[in-house]
Coordinates of C-alpha atoms and ligand atoms in Angstrom, one line a residue:
M22 CA 6.4 -40.3 -0.3
S23 CA 8.1 -38.9 2.8
T24 CA 11.4 -40.4 3.8
R25 CA 10.5 -39.8 7.5
T26 CA 7.3 -39.9 9.5
T27 CA 5.7 -36.6 10.4
Q28 CA 6.8 -37.1 14.0
Q29 CA 10.4 -37.6 12.9
W30 CA 10.3 -34.4 10.8
Q31 CA 8.8 -32.5 13.7
A32 CA 11.4 -33.7 16.1
A33 CA 14.3 -32.7 13.9
D34 CA 12.6 -29.4 13.1
A35 CA 12.2 -28.6 16.8
A36 CA 15.8 -29.5 17.5
H37 CA 17.4 -27.3 14.9
F38 CA 15.2 -24.9 12.9
L39 CA 14.4 -21.5 14.3
H40 CA 11.4 -20.4 12.2
P41 CA 10.6 -16.7 11.2
F42 CA 8.1 -14.8 13.4
T43 CA 7.7 -17.8 15.7
D44 CA 7.5 -18.5 19.4
F45 CA 10.2 -21.2 19.2
Q46 CA 9.3 -23.0 22.4
S47 CA 5.6 -23.2 21.8
L48 CA 6.1 -24.4 18.2
A49 CA 8.5 -27.1 19.4
K50 CA 5.8 -28.4 21.8
R51 CA 3.1 -28.3 19.2
G52 CA 5.1 -29.5 16.2
S53 CA 5.2 -27.9 12.7
R54 CA 2.9 -28.9 9.9
V55 CA 5.4 -30.1 7.3
I56 CA 4.4 -29.3 3.8
E57 CA 5.9 -31.8 1.4
R58 CA 4.6 -31.2 -2.1
A59 CA 2.2 -29.0 -4.1
S60 CA 0.4 -28.8 -7.4
D61 CA -1.9 -26.1 -8.9
I62 CA -3.4 -24.4 -5.9
Y63 CA -3.1 -27.4 -3.5
L64 CA -0.6 -28.5 -0.9
W65 CA 0.0 -31.8 0.7
D66 CA 1.5 -32.3 4.2
T67 CA 3.5 -35.3 5.4
D68 CA 0.3 -36.9 6.6
G69 CA -0.9 -36.9 3.1
K70 CA -3.6 -34.3 3.9
K71 CA -4.6 -32.1 0.9
I72 CA -4.9 -28.3 1.6
L73 CA -6.3 -25.5 -0.5
D74 CA -3.7 -22.8 -0.4
A75 CA -5.7 -19.6 -0.4
M76 CA -2.6 -17.6 0.6
S77 CA -0.4 -18.5 -2.5
G78 CA 2.4 -19.7 -0.3
L79 CA 3.0 -16.3 1.3
W80 CA 1.3 -14.0 -1.2
C81 CA 3.7 -15.1 -3.9
V82 CA 2.8 -18.2 -5.9
N83 CA 0.7 -16.3 -8.3
V84 CA 1.0 -18.8 -11.2
G85 CA 0.3 -21.7 -8.9
Y86 CA 2.5 -24.7 -8.1
G87 CA 4.2 -27.0 -10.6
Q88 CA 4.5 -24.7 -13.6
R89 CA 6.8 -26.5 -16.1
A90 CA 8.0 -23.3 -17.8
L91 CA 9.5 -21.9 -14.6
I92 CA 11.0 -25.2 -13.7
D93 CA 12.6 -25.6 -17.1
A94 CA 13.9 -22.0 -17.1
A95 CA 15.6 -22.6 -13.8
T96 CA 17.1 -25.9 -14.9
R97 CA 18.4 -24.5 -18.2
Q98 CA 19.9 -21.5 -16.5
L99 CA 21.5 -23.6 -13.8
E100 CA 23.2 -25.7 -16.5
T101 CA 24.3 -22.7 -18.6
L102 CA 25.4 -20.3 -15.9
P103 CA 24.3 -20.8 -12.3
F104 CA 25.8 -17.6 -11.0
Y105 CA 27.7 -14.6 -12.1
N106 CA 27.7 -11.2 -10.4
A107 CA 26.8 -7.7 -11.8
F108 CA 29.3 -5.7 -9.7
F109 CA 32.4 -5.3 -11.8
Q110 CA 31.2 -4.0 -15.1
T111 CA 29.7 -7.4 -15.9
A112 CA 26.1 -8.6 -16.6
T113 CA 24.3 -11.8 -17.6
P114 CA 21.7 -12.2 -20.3
P115 CA 18.8 -13.1 -18.0
A116 CA 19.4 -10.0 -15.8
I117 CA 19.5 -7.7 -18.9
E118 CA 16.4 -9.3 -20.4
L119 CA 14.5 -9.1 -17.2
A120 CA 15.4 -5.4 -16.7
E121 CA 14.1 -4.8 -20.2
L122 CA 10.9 -6.8 -19.6
L123 CA 10.2 -5.1 -16.2
A124 CA 10.5 -1.7 -17.9
E125 CA 7.8 -2.9 -20.3
V126 CA 5.3 -4.2 -17.8
T127 CA 5.7 -1.5 -15.1
P128 CA 4.2 2.0 -15.6
P129 CA 5.9 4.2 -18.2
Q130 CA 8.0 6.3 -15.8
F131 CA 10.0 3.2 -14.9
Q132 CA 12.8 2.4 -17.3
H133 CA 15.4 1.2 -14.8
V134 CA 15.6 -1.5 -12.1
F135 CA 17.9 -2.2 -9.1
F136 CA 17.8 -5.9 -8.2
S137 CA 17.8 -7.4 -4.7
G138 CA 17.2 -10.8 -3.2
S139 CA 14.0 -10.0 -1.4
G140 CA 11.4 -7.4 -0.6
S141 CA 13.1 -6.4 2.6
E142 CA 16.4 -5.8 0.8
G143 CA 14.5 -3.9 -1.9
N144 CA 13.2 -1.5 0.8
D145 CA 16.7 -1.2 2.2
T146 CA 17.7 -0.1 -1.2
V147 CA 14.9 2.4 -1.2
V148 CA 16.2 4.0 2.0
R149 CA 19.7 4.2 0.6
M150 CA 18.5 5.5 -2.8
V151 CA 16.1 8.2 -1.7
R152 CA 18.7 9.6 0.7
R153 CA 21.4 9.5 -2.0
Y154 CA 19.0 11.2 -4.5
W155 CA 18.5 14.2 -2.2
D156 CA 22.2 14.3 -1.3
I157 CA 23.2 14.5 -5.0
L158 CA 20.7 17.3 -5.4
G159 CA 22.4 19.3 -2.6
Q160 CA 19.8 18.6 0.0
P161 CA 21.5 16.1 2.3
E162 CA 19.3 17.1 5.2
R163 CA 16.3 15.8 3.3
Q164 CA 16.4 12.4 5.0
V165 CA 13.1 11.6 6.7
I166 CA 10.9 8.9 5.3
V167 CA 7.2 8.9 6.3
S168 CA 5.4 5.5 6.6
R169 CA 2.4 4.3 8.4
H170 CA 1.5 2.4 11.5
N171 CA 0.6 -1.2 10.8
A172 CA 2.5 -1.1 7.5
Y173 CA 4.7 -4.1 6.6
H174 CA 7.9 -3.4 4.6
G175 CA 10.1 -6.3 5.6
S176 CA 12.2 -7.5 8.5
T177 CA 15.7 -6.1 7.9
M178 CA 16.7 -3.1 10.1
A179 CA 15.4 -0.6 7.5
G180 CA 12.5 -2.8 6.4
A181 CA 11.2 -3.3 9.9
S182 CA 11.8 0.4 10.6
L183 CA 9.8 1.5 7.6
G184 CA 7.1 -1.0 8.7
G185 CA 4.8 0.1 11.5
M186 CA 4.5 -3.1 13.5
A187 CA 4.8 -2.2 17.2
G188 CA 5.9 -5.7 18.1
M189 CA 8.8 -5.5 15.7
H190 CA 9.9 -2.0 16.8
A191 CA 9.9 -3.3 20.4
Q192 CA 12.7 -5.8 19.6
G193 CA 16.1 -4.4 18.5
G194 CA 15.8 -0.7 19.1
L195 CA 13.8 0.3 16.1
P196 CA 12.9 2.3 14.1
I197 CA 16.3 3.5 13.0
P198 CA 16.6 7.3 12.9
G199 CA 14.8 9.3 10.2
I200 CA 11.7 7.2 9.8
V201 CA 8.4 8.4 11.2
H202 CA 4.8 7.0 11.0
I203 CA 1.4 8.4 10.5
D204 CA -2.0 6.5 10.9
Q205 CA -3.1 3.8 8.5
P206 CA -6.2 4.3 6.4
Y207 CA -8.2 1.7 8.4
W208 CA -11.8 3.0 8.5
F209 CA -13.2 0.3 10.7
E210 CA -10.8 0.8 13.5
N211 CA -10.0 4.6 13.2
G212 CA -12.9 6.0 11.3
A213 CA -14.7 7.6 14.3
D214 CA -17.8 9.3 13.0
L215 CA -16.4 10.1 9.5
S216 CA -17.7 8.6 6.3
R217 CA -15.3 6.3 4.5
D218 CA -14.4 9.1 2.0
E219 CA -14.0 11.8 4.7
F220 CA -11.8 9.5 6.7
G221 CA -9.7 8.7 3.6
L222 CA -9.0 12.4 3.1
A223 CA -8.4 13.1 6.8
C224 CA -6.0 10.2 7.0
A225 CA -4.0 11.3 3.9
R226 CA -3.8 14.8 5.3
Q227 CA -1.8 13.5 8.3
L228 CA 1.0 13.2 5.7
E229 CA 0.7 16.9 5.0
A230 CA 0.6 17.8 8.7
K231 CA 3.7 15.6 9.2
I232 CA 5.5 17.4 6.4
L233 CA 4.6 20.8 7.8
E234 CA 5.7 19.7 11.3
L235 CA 9.1 18.5 10.1
G236 CA 9.6 21.0 7.3
A237 CA 9.3 20.0 3.7
D238 CA 13.1 20.4 3.4
K239 CA 13.6 17.5 5.7
V240 CA 11.2 15.0 4.2
A241 CA 12.6 12.7 1.5
A242 CA 9.8 10.3 0.7
F243 CA 6.5 8.7 1.7
I244 CA 6.2 4.9 1.4
G245 CA 3.0 2.8 1.4
E246 CA 1.5 -0.5 0.2
P247 CA -1.3 0.4 -2.2
I248 CA -3.3 -2.1 -0.1
Q249 CA -1.8 -3.2 3.2
G250 CA -1.2 -6.9 3.1
A251 CA 0.3 -8.3 6.2
G252 CA -1.6 -5.6 8.1
G253 CA -4.8 -7.3 7.2
V254 CA -5.8 -6.6 3.6
I255 CA -6.9 -3.1 4.4
V256 CA -8.3 -1.5 1.2
P257 CA -8.1 2.3 1.8
P258 CA -11.1 4.6 1.0
A259 CA -11.1 5.8 -2.6
T260 CA -10.2 9.3 -1.6
Y261 CA -7.0 8.2 0.1
W262 CA -4.3 7.7 -2.6
P263 CA -5.3 10.6 -4.8
E264 CA -4.8 12.9 -1.8
I265 CA -1.5 11.3 -0.9
Q266 CA -0.4 11.9 -4.5
R267 CA -1.5 15.5 -4.4
I268 CA 0.5 16.1 -1.2
C269 CA 3.7 14.4 -2.5
D270 CA 3.5 16.5 -5.6
Q271 CA 2.9 19.7 -3.7
Y272 CA 5.9 19.3 -1.4
G273 CA 8.2 17.5 -3.9
V274 CA 8.3 14.4 -1.7
L275 CA 9.2 11.2 -3.4
L276 CA 6.4 8.6 -3.5
V277 CA 7.4 5.0 -3.0
S278 CA 4.9 2.2 -3.8
D279 CA 5.7 -1.0 -2.0
E280 CA 4.3 -3.6 -4.4
V281 CA 5.8 -6.7 -2.9
I282 CA 2.3 -8.1 -2.5
T283 CA 0.3 -6.0 -4.9
G284 CA 2.6 -6.3 -7.9
F285 CA 2.2 -8.6 -10.9
G286 CA -1.5 -8.7 -11.2
R287 CA -2.8 -9.3 -7.6
T288 CA -5.2 -6.3 -7.7
G289 CA -6.3 -6.8 -11.3
R290 CA -3.8 -4.4 -12.9
W291 CA -0.1 -5.2 -13.3
F292 CA 0.7 -3.0 -10.3
G293 CA -1.4 -1.7 -7.4
C294 CA -0.4 1.9 -8.1
E295 CA -2.4 1.6 -11.4
T296 CA -5.4 0.3 -9.4
M297 CA -5.1 3.3 -7.0
G298 CA -4.2 5.8 -9.7
T299 CA -0.8 7.0 -8.3
K300 CA 2.4 7.7 -10.1
P301 CA 5.2 6.6 -7.8
D302 CA 8.8 7.5 -8.2
L303 CA 10.1 4.2 -6.8
L304 CA 8.4 0.8 -6.7
T305 CA 9.5 -2.1 -4.6
F306 CA 8.8 -5.6 -5.8
A307 CA 9.5 -9.3 -4.9
K308 CA 7.3 -12.3 -4.3
G309 CA 5.1 -12.4 -7.5
V310 CA 8.0 -11.5 -9.8
T311 CA 9.1 -15.2 -9.7
S312 CA 5.8 -16.5 -8.2
G313 CA 8.1 -17.4 -5.2
Y314 CA 9.8 -20.2 -7.1
I315 CA 13.1 -18.6 -6.3
P316 CA 14.0 -15.5 -4.3
L317 CA 14.2 -12.2 -6.1
G318 CA 13.3 -8.6 -5.4
G319 CA 14.1 -5.2 -6.5
V320 CA 13.2 -1.5 -6.9
M321 CA 11.9 0.0 -10.1
V322 CA 13.5 3.5 -10.3
G323 CA 11.4 6.2 -12.0
E324 CA 13.0 8.6 -14.4
R325 CA 13.0 11.5 -11.9
V326 CA 15.3 9.6 -9.6
A327 CA 17.2 7.5 -12.3
R328 CA 18.3 10.6 -14.2
V329 CA 19.9 12.2 -11.1
L330 CA 21.6 9.0 -10.0
I331 CA 22.9 8.2 -13.5
E332 CA 23.8 11.7 -14.7
R333 CA 25.0 13.3 -11.5
G334 CA 25.6 10.6 -9.0
G335 CA 28.9 9.0 -9.7
E336 CA 29.3 5.6 -7.9
F337 CA 26.3 4.4 -5.8
N338 CA 28.0 2.4 -3.0
H339 CA 25.3 -0.2 -2.6
G340 CA 24.5 -3.7 -3.9
Y341 CA 24.0 -7.3 -3.1
T342 CA 25.9 -10.5 -4.2
Y343 CA 22.6 -11.7 -5.7
S344 CA 21.6 -8.4 -7.4
G345 CA 20.5 -9.8 -10.8
H346 CA 21.1 -13.5 -10.0
P347 CA 20.9 -15.2 -13.4
V348 CA 18.8 -18.2 -12.2
A349 CA 16.3 -16.0 -10.4
C350 CA 16.1 -13.6 -13.3
A351 CA 15.5 -16.5 -15.7
V352 CA 12.7 -17.8 -13.6
A353 CA 11.2 -14.3 -13.4
L354 CA 11.3 -14.0 -17.2
A355 CA 9.4 -17.3 -17.6
N356 CA 7.0 -16.3 -14.9
I357 CA 6.1 -12.9 -16.4
R358 CA 5.8 -14.4 -19.8
L359 CA 3.4 -17.0 -18.4
V360 CA 1.3 -14.3 -16.7
R361 CA 1.1 -12.5 -20.0
E362 CA 0.4 -15.6 -22.2
Q363 CA -2.4 -16.7 -19.8
N364 CA -3.8 -13.2 -19.5
L365 CA -3.8 -13.6 -15.8
V366 CA -3.9 -9.9 -15.0
E367 CA -6.9 -9.3 -17.2
R368 CA -8.6 -12.5 -15.8
V369 CA -8.2 -11.1 -12.3
R370 CA -9.7 -7.8 -13.3
T371 CA -12.6 -9.0 -15.4
D372 CA -13.4 -12.5 -14.4
V373 CA -12.2 -14.2 -11.1
G374 CA -11.7 -10.9 -9.3
P375 CA -15.3 -9.7 -9.8
Y376 CA -16.5 -13.3 -9.1
L377 CA -14.7 -13.3 -5.7
A378 CA -16.1 -9.9 -5.0
E379 CA -19.7 -11.1 -5.6
A380 CA -19.1 -14.1 -3.3
Y381 CA -17.7 -11.9 -0.6
A382 CA -20.6 -9.6 -0.8
Q383 CA -22.8 -12.6 0.1
L384 CA -20.4 -13.7 2.9
A385 CA -20.9 -10.2 4.4
E386 CA -24.4 -11.5 5.4
H387 CA -22.9 -14.1 7.7
P388 CA -23.7 -13.3 11.3
L389 CA -19.9 -13.2 12.2
V390 CA -18.8 -11.0 9.4
G391 CA -18.8 -7.2 9.9
E392 CA -16.9 -6.2 6.8
A393 CA -16.1 -8.2 3.6
Q394 CA -13.6 -6.5 1.3
T395 CA -11.8 -7.6 -1.8
C396 CA -9.6 -6.0 -4.4
G397 CA -8.6 -8.3 -7.3
L398 CA -7.6 -11.5 -5.6
M399 CA -7.0 -10.1 -2.1
G400 CA -9.8 -10.5 0.4
A401 CA -10.6 -9.9 4.0
L402 CA -13.4 -10.9 6.3
L403 CA -13.6 -9.1 9.6
L404 CA -15.1 -11.2 12.4
V405 CA -17.3 -9.0 14.7
K406 CA -19.4 -9.6 17.8
D407 CA -22.2 -7.3 17.0
K408 CA -23.1 -6.4 13.4
S409 CA -25.2 -3.5 14.4
G410 CA -22.1 -1.7 15.8
P411 CA -20.5 1.3 14.2
R412 CA -19.1 0.9 10.6
G413 CA -20.5 -2.6 10.4
G414 CA -19.7 -4.2 13.7
A415 CA -18.4 -4.1 17.2
P416 CA -15.1 -6.1 17.7
F417 CA -14.6 -9.1 19.9
P418 CA -12.2 -8.5 22.8
G419 CA -8.7 -8.9 21.4
E420 CA -7.6 -11.4 24.1
L421 CA -10.2 -13.8 22.7
E422 CA -8.1 -14.2 19.6
L423 CA -11.1 -15.3 17.6
G424 CA -9.2 -15.1 14.4
M425 CA -6.9 -17.8 15.7
V426 CA -9.9 -19.9 16.6
C427 CA -11.2 -19.5 13.0
R428 CA -7.7 -20.3 11.6
G429 CA -7.6 -23.5 13.7
H430 CA -10.8 -24.6 11.9
C431 CA -9.3 -23.7 8.5
F432 CA -6.3 -25.9 9.3
R433 CA -8.4 -28.8 10.2
E434 CA -10.7 -28.3 7.2
G435 CA -7.9 -28.2 4.7
L436 CA -7.8 -24.5 3.9
I437 CA -5.0 -22.0 4.4
M438 CA -6.5 -18.7 5.3
R439 CA -4.5 -16.2 7.5
A440 CA -5.7 -14.4 10.6
V441 CA -4.5 -10.9 11.3
G442 CA -6.2 -10.1 14.5
D443 CA -9.8 -10.8 13.7
R444 CA -9.4 -10.2 10.0
M445 CA -9.4 -13.5 8.0
I446 CA -7.5 -12.9 4.8
I447 CA -6.9 -14.6 1.5
A448 CA -4.7 -14.0 -1.6
P449 CA -5.2 -17.2 -3.7
P450 CA -3.1 -17.9 -6.8
L451 CA -4.1 -15.9 -9.8
I452 CA -4.7 -19.1 -11.8
I453 CA -7.6 -20.0 -9.5
T454 CA -10.7 -21.0 -11.5
R455 CA -14.3 -20.1 -10.7
A456 CA -15.0 -23.7 -9.7
Q457 CA -12.0 -23.5 -7.3
I458 CA -13.3 -20.2 -5.9
D459 CA -16.6 -22.0 -5.2
E460 CA -14.7 -24.8 -3.5
M461 CA -12.8 -22.3 -1.4
L462 CA -16.0 -20.5 -0.4
V463 CA -17.6 -23.8 0.8
L464 CA -14.5 -24.2 3.1
I465 CA -14.6 -20.6 4.2
R466 CA -18.3 -20.7 5.1
R467 CA -17.8 -24.0 6.9
C468 CA -15.0 -22.5 9.0
L469 CA -17.1 -19.4 9.8
D470 CA -20.0 -21.6 10.9
L471 CA -17.7 -23.7 13.1
T472 CA -16.3 -20.5 14.6
L473 CA -19.8 -19.1 15.1
A474 CA -20.8 -22.4 16.9
D475 CA -17.8 -21.9 19.2
V476 CA -18.8 -18.3 19.9
R477 CA -22.4 -19.3 20.8
K478 CA -21.3 -22.4 22.8
N479 CA -18.9 -20.3 24.9
G480 CA -21.2 -17.3 25.2
W481 CA -18.5 -15.0 23.7
D482 CA -21.2 -13.0 22.0
H483 CA -22.5 -11.7 25.3
Ligands
PXG519 N1 7.0 -5.3 1.6 C1 5.8 -5.8 1.7 C2 4.6 -5.0 1.3 C3 5.6 -7.2 2.1 O1 4.4 -7.7 2.2 C4 8.0 -7.3 2.3 C5 8.1 -6.0 1.9 C6 9.3 -8.0 2.6 O2 9.6 -8.9 1.7 P1 10.6 -10.2 2.0 O3 10.8 -10.8 0.7 O4 11.8 -9.6 2.6 O5 9.8 -11.0 3.1 C7 6.8 -7.9 2.4 C8 6.7 -9.3 2.8 C9 2.5 -12.0 6.4 C10 3.8 -11.8 5.8 O6 2.4 -12.5 7.5 C11 4.0 -10.9 4.8 C12 5.3 -10.7 4.2 C13 6.3 -11.5 4.7 C14 6.1 -12.4 5.7 C15 4.9 -12.6 6.2 O7 1.5 -11.7 5.8 N2 5.4 -9.8 3.3

């Protein structure tokens, strides 16, 4: 039971707490929804309302809420050694064991890890590390990192710069120098009259054009999310990633897979690069490594880069207080072991993933849905005005913010589904059962119907 009323919580919140990615004034007027406790895939707010969390917190609570093994691991480690650093020729058992386990569950080229406290910090490390790599190799001018518009790589100066969110670049003089962006592989929006596969190739070849424009001797790396998450769960055409890999190989450009969302089973393989068939040199992770129970991130460093840093680099002048935090590492160990014991990755690939895909194929028939995509346990429904439009539909005018209308219904109906423009996205905990997927789909369908009723009542479809 709450120690204060919802109104009291909201008043104190509005008085003191500046929330991330939030219009402070408008939230203060409206009041936050205060989430108080959780179990399995459900949350309860301070009004006692139960909510199905189809976003796993924020793409992270992969093993669901209330897992005893993670709680016990944290408690034990807090009692034994709550903190020690890894700076001055020291280490702690959980950090060493986690490094070892990560080398085991990630693709074989990864034998080393650099820990950070978050995904953003992990990507800051990526920028420092790829530039250091080329510097050691005697090519210090090889500095440019190519990313994509509408990518999300975090919110620090480097993370936001790598990201391709125009709204973020507009605040704070970003991107920082040496980061450039090509188009995202979003067929619905940018596909013109190309087939999906043709578009995937064309889009990937923008990387080649960019490398040729800048000169291969200037380009250090390409970074991408195997499937864009915050950008709207955009599953690229099948032709896209193999072509990106070909181009990186041909020009010697390092490939960085940002797996902060797609890591640890989300796509039905341990890592999204395995689903997409790429062989990255660096891999950023966070979120699902601890199922969000405690902050932890990092970068897996492939042998190509690791050998140079280790054998020829001398001191790498970079690190965080919490690099290898023992409590975070202990929780990550318990989390990864649980994912293994419960066969969650395989379950996503062969059971609940295909089950969700089937359900989404049916949802595609809904009059509002122009595109229904899933990969593992990531899903997107694109709300369209006219299903007969090109590539599955014509969009509603952006200023209508229909996604937000739909999200409002979700809130009231007890479902957390996110809106990115008019893409309604989900990423439920990997422990979700078939019965719970059914339950989620009843809610999703109800919210789509309520949104459709709004559309018709207000004549937005004309
Ligand atoms: N890379 C990717 C691919 C991410 O999705 C980060 C890096 C940054 O991680 P940290 O731990 O620094 O937040 C992310 C984070 C959203 C949303 O609205 C997504 C993220 C964070 C906040 C909101 O979908 N992803």
